[in-house]
PDB file of C-alpha atoms in Angstrom:
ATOM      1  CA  UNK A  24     172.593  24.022  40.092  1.00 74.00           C
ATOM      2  CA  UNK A  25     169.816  25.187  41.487  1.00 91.00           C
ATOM      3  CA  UNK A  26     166.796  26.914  39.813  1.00 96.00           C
ATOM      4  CA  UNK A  27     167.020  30.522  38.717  1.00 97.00           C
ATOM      5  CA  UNK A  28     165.207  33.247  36.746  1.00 98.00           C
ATOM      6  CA  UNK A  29     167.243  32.862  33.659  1.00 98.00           C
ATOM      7  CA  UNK A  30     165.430  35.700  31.714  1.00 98.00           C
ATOM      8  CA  UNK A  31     162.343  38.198  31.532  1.00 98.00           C
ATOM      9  CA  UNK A  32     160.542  38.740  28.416  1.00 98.00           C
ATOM     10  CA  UNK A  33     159.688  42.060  27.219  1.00 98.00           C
ATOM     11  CA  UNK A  34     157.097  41.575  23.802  1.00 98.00           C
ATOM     12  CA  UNK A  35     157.231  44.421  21.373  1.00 98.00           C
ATOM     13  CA  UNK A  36     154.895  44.868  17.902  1.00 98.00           C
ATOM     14  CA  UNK A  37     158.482  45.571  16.260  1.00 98.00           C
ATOM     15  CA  UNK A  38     162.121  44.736  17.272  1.00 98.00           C
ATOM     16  CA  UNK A  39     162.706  48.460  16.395  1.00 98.00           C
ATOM     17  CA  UNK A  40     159.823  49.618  18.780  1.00 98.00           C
ATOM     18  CA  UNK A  41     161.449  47.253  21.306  1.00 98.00           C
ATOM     19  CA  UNK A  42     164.793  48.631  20.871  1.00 98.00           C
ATOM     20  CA  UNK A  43     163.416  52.572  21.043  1.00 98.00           C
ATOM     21  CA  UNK A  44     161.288  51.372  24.390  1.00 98.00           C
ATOM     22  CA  UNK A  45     164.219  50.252  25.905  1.00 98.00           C
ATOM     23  CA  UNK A  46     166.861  53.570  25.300  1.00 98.00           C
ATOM     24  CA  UNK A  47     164.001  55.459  27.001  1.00 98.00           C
ATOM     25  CA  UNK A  48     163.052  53.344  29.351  1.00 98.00           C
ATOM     26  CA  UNK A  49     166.188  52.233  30.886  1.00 98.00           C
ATOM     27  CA  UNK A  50     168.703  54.657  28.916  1.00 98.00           C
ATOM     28  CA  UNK A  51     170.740  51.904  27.435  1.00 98.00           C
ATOM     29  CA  UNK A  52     170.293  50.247  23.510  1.00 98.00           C
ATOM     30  CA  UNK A  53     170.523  46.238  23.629  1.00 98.00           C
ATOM     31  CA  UNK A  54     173.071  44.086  22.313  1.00 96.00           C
ATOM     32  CA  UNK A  55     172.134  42.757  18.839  1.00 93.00           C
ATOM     33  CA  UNK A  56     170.327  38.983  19.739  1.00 92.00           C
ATOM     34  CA  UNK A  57     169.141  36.885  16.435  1.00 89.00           C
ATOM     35  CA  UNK A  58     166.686  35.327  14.732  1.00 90.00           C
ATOM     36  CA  UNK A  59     164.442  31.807  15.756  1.00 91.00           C
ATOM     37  CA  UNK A  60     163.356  30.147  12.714  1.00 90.00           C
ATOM     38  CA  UNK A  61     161.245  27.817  14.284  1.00 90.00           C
ATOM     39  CA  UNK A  62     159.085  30.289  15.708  1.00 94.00           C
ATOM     40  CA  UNK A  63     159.483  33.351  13.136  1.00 95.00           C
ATOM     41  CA  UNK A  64     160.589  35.582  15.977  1.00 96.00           C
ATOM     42  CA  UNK A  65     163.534  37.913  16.796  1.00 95.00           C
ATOM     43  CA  UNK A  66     164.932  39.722  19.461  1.00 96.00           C
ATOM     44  CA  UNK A  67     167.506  41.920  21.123  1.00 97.00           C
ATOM     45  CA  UNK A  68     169.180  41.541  24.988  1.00 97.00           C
ATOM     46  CA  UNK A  69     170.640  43.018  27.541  1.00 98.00           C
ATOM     47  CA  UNK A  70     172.571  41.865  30.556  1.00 97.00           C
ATOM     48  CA  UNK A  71     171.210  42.348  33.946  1.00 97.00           C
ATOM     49  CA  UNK A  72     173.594  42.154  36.795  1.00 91.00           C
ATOM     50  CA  UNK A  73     171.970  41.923  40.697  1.00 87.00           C
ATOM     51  CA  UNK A  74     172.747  39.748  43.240  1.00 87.00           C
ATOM     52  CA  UNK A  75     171.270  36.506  43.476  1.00 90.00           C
ATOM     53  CA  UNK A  76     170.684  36.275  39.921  1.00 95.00           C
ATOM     54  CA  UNK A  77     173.544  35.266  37.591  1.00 94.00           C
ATOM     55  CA  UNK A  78     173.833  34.958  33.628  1.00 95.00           C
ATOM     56  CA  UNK A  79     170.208  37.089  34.143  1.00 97.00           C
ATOM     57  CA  UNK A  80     169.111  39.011  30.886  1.00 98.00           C
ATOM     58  CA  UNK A  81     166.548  40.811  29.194  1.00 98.00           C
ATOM     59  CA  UNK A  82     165.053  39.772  26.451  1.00 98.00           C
ATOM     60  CA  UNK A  83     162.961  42.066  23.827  1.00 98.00           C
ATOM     61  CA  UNK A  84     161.387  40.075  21.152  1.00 98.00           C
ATOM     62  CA  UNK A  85     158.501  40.658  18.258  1.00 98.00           C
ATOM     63  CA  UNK A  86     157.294  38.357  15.401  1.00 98.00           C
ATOM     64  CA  UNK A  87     159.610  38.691  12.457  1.00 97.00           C
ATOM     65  CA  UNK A  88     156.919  39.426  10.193  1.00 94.00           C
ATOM     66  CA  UNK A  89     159.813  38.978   7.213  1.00 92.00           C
ATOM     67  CA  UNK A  90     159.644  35.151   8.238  1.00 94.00           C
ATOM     68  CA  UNK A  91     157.864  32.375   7.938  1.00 92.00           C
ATOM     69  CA  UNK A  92     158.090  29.845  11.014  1.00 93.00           C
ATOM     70  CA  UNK A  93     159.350  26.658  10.545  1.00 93.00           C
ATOM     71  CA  UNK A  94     156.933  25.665  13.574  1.00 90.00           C
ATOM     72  CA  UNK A  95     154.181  23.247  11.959  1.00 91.00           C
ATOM     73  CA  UNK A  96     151.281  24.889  11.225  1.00 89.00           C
ATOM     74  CA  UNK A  97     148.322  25.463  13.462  1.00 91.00           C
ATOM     75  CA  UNK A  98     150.723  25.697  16.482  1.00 96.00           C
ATOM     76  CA  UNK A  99     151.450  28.750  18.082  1.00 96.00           C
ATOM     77  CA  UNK A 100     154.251  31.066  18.190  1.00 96.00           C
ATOM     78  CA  UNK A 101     156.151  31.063  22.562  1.00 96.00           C
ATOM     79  CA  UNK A 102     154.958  33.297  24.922  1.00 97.00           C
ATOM     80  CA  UNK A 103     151.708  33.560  23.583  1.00 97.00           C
ATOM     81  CA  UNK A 104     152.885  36.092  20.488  1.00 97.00           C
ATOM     82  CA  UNK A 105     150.139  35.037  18.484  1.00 97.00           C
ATOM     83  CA  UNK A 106     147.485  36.138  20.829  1.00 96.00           C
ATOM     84  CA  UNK A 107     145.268  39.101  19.246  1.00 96.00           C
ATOM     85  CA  UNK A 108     144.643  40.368  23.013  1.00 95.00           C
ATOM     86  CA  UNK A 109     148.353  40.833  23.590  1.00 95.00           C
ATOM     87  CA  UNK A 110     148.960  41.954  20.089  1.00 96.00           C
ATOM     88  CA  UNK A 111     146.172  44.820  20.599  1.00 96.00           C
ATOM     89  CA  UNK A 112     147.965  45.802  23.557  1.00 95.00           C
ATOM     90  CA  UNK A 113     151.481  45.860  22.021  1.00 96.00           C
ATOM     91  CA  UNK A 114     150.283  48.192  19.362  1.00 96.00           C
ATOM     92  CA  UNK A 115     148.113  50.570  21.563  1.00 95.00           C
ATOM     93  CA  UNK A 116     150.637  50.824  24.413  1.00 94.00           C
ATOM     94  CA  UNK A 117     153.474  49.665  23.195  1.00 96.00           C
ATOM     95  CA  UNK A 118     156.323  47.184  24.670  1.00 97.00           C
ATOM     96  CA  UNK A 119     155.810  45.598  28.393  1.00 97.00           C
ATOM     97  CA  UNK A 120     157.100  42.752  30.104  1.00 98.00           C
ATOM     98  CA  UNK A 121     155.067  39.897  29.651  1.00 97.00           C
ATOM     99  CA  UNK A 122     156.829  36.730  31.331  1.00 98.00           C
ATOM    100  CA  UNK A 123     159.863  35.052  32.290  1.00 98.00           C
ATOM    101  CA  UNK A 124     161.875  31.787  31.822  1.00 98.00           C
ATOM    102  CA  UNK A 125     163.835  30.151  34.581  1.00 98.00           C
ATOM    103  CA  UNK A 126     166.868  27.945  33.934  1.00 98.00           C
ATOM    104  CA  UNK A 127     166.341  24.069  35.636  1.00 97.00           C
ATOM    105  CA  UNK A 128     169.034  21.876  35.860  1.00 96.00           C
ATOM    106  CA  UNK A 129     166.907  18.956  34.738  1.00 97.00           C
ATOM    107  CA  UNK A 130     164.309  19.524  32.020  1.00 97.00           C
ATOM    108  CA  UNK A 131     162.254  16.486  32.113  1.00 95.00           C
ATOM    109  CA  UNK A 132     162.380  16.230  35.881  1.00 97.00           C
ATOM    110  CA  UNK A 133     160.767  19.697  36.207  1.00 97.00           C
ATOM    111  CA  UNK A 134     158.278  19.119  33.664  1.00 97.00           C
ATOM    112  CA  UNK A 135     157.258  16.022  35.635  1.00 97.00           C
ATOM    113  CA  UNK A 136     157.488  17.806  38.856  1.00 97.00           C
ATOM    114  CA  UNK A 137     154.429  20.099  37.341  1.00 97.00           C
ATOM    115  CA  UNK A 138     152.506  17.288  35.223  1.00 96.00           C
ATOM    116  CA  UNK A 139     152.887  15.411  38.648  1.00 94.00           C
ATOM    117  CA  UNK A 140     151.018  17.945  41.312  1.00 81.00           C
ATOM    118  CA  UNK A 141     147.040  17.845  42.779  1.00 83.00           C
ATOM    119  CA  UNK A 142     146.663  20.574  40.121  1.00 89.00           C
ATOM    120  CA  UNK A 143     148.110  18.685  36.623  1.00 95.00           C
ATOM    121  CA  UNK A 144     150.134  21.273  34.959  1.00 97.00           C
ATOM    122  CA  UNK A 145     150.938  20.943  31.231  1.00 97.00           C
ATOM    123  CA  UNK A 146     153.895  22.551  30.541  1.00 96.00           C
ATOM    124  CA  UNK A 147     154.010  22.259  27.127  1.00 95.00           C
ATOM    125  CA  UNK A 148     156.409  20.367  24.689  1.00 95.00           C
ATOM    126  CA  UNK A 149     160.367  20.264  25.198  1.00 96.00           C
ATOM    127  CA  UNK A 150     161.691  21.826  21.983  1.00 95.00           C
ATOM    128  CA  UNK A 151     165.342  21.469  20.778  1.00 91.00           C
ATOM    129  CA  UNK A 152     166.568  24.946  19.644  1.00 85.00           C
ATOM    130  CA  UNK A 153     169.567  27.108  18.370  1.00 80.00           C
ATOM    131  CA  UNK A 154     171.099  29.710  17.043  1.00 76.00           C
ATOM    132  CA  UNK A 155     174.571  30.841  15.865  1.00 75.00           C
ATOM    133  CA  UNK A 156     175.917  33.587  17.515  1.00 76.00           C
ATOM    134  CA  UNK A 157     179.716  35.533  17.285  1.00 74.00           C
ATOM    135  CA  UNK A 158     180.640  33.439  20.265  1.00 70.00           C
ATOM    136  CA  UNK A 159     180.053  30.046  19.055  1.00 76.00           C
ATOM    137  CA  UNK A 160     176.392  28.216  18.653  1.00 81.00           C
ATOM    138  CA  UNK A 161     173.952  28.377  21.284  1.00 86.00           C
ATOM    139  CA  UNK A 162     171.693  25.217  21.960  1.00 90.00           C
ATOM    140  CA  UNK A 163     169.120  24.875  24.563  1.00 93.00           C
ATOM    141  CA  UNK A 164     165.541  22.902  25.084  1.00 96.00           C
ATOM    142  CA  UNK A 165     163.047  25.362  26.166  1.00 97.00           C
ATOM    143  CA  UNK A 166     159.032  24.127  27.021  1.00 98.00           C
ATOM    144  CA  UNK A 167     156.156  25.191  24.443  1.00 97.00           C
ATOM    145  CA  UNK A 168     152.671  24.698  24.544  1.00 97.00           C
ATOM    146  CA  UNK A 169     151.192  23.674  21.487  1.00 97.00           C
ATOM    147  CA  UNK A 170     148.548  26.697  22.065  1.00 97.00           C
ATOM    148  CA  UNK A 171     151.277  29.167  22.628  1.00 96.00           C
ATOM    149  CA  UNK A 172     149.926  30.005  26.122  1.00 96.00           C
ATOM    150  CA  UNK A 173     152.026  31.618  29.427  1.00 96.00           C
ATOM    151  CA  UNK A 174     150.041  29.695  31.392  1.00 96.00           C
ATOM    152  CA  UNK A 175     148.718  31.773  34.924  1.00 96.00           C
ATOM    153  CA  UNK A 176     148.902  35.335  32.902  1.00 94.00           C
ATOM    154  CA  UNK A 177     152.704  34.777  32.459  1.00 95.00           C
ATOM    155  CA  UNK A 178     153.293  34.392  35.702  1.00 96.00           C
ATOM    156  CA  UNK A 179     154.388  30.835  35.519  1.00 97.00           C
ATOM    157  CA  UNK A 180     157.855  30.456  34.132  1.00 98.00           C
ATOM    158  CA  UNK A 181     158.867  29.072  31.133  1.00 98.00           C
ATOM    159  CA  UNK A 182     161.261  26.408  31.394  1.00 98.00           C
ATOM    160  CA  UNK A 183     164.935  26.427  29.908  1.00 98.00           C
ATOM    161  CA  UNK A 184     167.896  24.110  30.075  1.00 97.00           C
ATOM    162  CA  UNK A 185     170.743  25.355  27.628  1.00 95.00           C
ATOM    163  CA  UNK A 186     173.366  22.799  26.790  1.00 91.00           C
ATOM    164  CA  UNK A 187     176.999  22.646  26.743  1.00 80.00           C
ATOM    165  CA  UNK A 188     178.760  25.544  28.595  1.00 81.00           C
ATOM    166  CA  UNK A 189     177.138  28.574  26.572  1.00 85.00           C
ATOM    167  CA  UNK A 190     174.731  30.815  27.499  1.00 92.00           C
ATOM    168  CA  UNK A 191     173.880  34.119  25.820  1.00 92.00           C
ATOM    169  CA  UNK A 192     174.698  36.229  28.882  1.00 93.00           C
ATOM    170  CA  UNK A 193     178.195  35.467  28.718  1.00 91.00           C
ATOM    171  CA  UNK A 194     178.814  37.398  26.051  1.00 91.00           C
ATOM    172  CA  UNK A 195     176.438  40.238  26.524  1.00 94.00           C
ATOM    173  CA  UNK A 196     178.620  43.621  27.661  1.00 93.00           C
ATOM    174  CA  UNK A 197     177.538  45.134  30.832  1.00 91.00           C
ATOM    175  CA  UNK A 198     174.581  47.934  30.546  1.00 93.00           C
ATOM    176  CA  UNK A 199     174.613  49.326  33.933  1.00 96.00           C
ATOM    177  CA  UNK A 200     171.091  47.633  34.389  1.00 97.00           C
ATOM    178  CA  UNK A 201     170.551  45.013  37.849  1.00 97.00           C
ATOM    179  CA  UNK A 202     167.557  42.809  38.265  1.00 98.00           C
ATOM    180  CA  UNK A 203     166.553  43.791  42.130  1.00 97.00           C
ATOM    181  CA  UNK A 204     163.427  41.422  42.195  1.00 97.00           C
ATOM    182  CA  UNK A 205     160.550  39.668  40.554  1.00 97.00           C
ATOM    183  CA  UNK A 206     157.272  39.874  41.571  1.00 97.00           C
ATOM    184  CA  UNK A 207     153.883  38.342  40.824  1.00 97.00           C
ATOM    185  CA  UNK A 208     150.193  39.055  41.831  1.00 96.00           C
ATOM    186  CA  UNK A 209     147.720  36.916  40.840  1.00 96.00           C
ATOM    187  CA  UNK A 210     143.675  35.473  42.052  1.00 96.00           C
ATOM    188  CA  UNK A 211     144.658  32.464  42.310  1.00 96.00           C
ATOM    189  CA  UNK A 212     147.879  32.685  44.299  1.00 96.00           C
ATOM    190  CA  UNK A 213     146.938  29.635  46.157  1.00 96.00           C
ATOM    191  CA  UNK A 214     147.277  27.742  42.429  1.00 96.00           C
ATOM    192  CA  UNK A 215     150.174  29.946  41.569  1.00 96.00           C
ATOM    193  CA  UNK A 216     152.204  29.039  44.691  1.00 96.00           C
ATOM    194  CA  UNK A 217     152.403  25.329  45.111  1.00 96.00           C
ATOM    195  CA  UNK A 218     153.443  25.236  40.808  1.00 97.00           C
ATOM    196  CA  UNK A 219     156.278  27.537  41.690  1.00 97.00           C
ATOM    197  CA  UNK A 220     157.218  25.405  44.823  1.00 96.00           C
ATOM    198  CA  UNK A 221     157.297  22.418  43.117  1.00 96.00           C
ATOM    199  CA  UNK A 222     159.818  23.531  40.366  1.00 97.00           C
ATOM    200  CA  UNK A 223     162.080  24.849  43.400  1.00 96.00           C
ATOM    201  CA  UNK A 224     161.647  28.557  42.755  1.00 97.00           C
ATOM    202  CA  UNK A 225     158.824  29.663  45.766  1.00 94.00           C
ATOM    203  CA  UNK A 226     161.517  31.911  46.895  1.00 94.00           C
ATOM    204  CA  UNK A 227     162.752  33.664  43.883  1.00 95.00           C
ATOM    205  CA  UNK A 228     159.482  34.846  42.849  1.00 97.00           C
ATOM    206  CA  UNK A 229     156.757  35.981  45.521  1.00 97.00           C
ATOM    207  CA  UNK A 230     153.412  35.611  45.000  1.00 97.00           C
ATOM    208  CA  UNK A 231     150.357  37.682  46.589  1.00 96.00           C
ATOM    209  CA  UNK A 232     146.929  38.082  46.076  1.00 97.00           C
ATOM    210  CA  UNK A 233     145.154  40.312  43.282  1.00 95.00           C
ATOM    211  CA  UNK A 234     144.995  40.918  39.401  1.00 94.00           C
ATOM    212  CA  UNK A 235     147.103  39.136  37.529  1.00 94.00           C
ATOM    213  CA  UNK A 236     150.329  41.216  37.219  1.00 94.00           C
ATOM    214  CA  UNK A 237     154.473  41.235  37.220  1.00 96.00           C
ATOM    215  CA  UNK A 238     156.602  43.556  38.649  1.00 97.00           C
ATOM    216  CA  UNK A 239     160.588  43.493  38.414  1.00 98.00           C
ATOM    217  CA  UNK A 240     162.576  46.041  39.643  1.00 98.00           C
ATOM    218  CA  UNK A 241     165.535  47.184  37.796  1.00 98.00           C
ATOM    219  CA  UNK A 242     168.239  49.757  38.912  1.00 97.00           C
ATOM    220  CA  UNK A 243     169.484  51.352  35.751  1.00 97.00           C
ATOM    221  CA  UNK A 244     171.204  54.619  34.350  1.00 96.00           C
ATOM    222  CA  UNK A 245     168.049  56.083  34.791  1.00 95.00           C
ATOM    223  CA  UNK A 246     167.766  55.671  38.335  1.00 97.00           C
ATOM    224  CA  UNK A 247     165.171  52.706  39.646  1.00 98.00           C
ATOM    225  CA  UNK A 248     162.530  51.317  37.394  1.00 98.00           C
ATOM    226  CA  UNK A 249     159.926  48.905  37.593  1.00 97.00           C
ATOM    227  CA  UNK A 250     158.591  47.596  34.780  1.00 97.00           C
ATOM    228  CA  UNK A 251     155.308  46.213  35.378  1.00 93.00           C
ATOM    229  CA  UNK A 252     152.903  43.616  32.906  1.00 89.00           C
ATOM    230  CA  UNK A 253     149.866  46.397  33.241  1.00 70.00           C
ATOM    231  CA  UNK A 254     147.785  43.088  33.431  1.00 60.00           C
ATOM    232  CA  UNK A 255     149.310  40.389  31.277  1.00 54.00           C
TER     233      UNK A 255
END
């Protein structure tokens, strides 16, 4: 198995903002998700179809501010939740895509791959995490920085390997919503590239020169949509 975009991440200030953002922006409502512990987030998901890109979802998630995280403290929450910037923006402008995971065969190999390049890449920690879902227990190991941080204004993946055969697309019911690319822009796209191409994935994600930005398009019931990271 090759490397793949296994998921893009749409933060919200509340699940229930998330969920409203999401009826109007793309005219469906997402499948229930659950709840991380570790982190003292929560989320809902919804299937995207597209060629070239399968067991893709969406993912909206916002800190479950009913829960405590489990996560030691002084470390961050994933995807850089914790950030006051991005929490400023979430409440003045509401939901936007912020980043996305892709699924690697080989977790410690890839996390090497980056660690190992003229440009040292920290990752972050593998975590072990799962949930319990209708359809049987999902498990995966999923890389964390200690700070929290995206890393290149999101537009460097997080990395995921889920174990066993399960994988939360599986059971998501089709919304009528296909991935038709991911893009990036960023100043440094001369950093940006060679991280991508050295986890396999130079292809799936193009990179040009400019602000720091991500664009995926998305054909939905609404007709096409783009949703774009208005800056990270």
């Amino acid at each position: 198995m090759s490397p793949q975009i296994d998921h893009l991440v749409v933060a919200a200030a509340s699940l229930a903002e998330g969920v409203a953002w999401c009826e109007a922006t793309l005219g469906v409502t997402p499948a229930p998700g659950g709840a991380h512990p570790l982190m003292g987030t929560h989320n809902r998901l919804l299937a995207l179809g597209g060629a070239g890109f399968p067991r893709c979802y969406l993912e909206i998630i916002a800190i479950d501010h009913g829960a405590q995280p489990a996560r030691a403290r002084g470390l961050r929450r994933w995807f850089d939740l914790d950030d006051p910037v991005l929490q400023a923006g979430l409440e003045h402008d509401g939901p936007r895509l912020v980043h996305w995971v892709a699924r690697v065969p080989d977790m410690h190999a890839a996390v090497q791959a980056l660690a190992a390049g003229p440009a040292p890449i920290d990752r972050g920690a593998v975590l072990a995490a799962s949930r319990q879902t209708p359809a049987g227990r999902l498990q995966w190991q999923i890389t964390v920085r200690d700070d929290g941080q995206r890393l290149f204004y999101g537009a460097l993946p997080t990395l995921i390997q889920w174990g066993g055969d399960a994988h939360p697309a599986d059971s998501l019911p089709h919304a009528g919503v296909d991935l038709l690319d991911l893009q990036a822009t960023h100043p440094r796209p001369e950093a940006l590239r060679p991280a991508l191409a050295a986890l396999g994935l130079q292809d799936t994600v193009p990179v040009e020169a400019g602000a720091p930005s991500l664009a995926a398009r998305l054909h939905t019931p609404r007709g096409e949509v783009t949703l774009a990271s208005k800056g990270l």
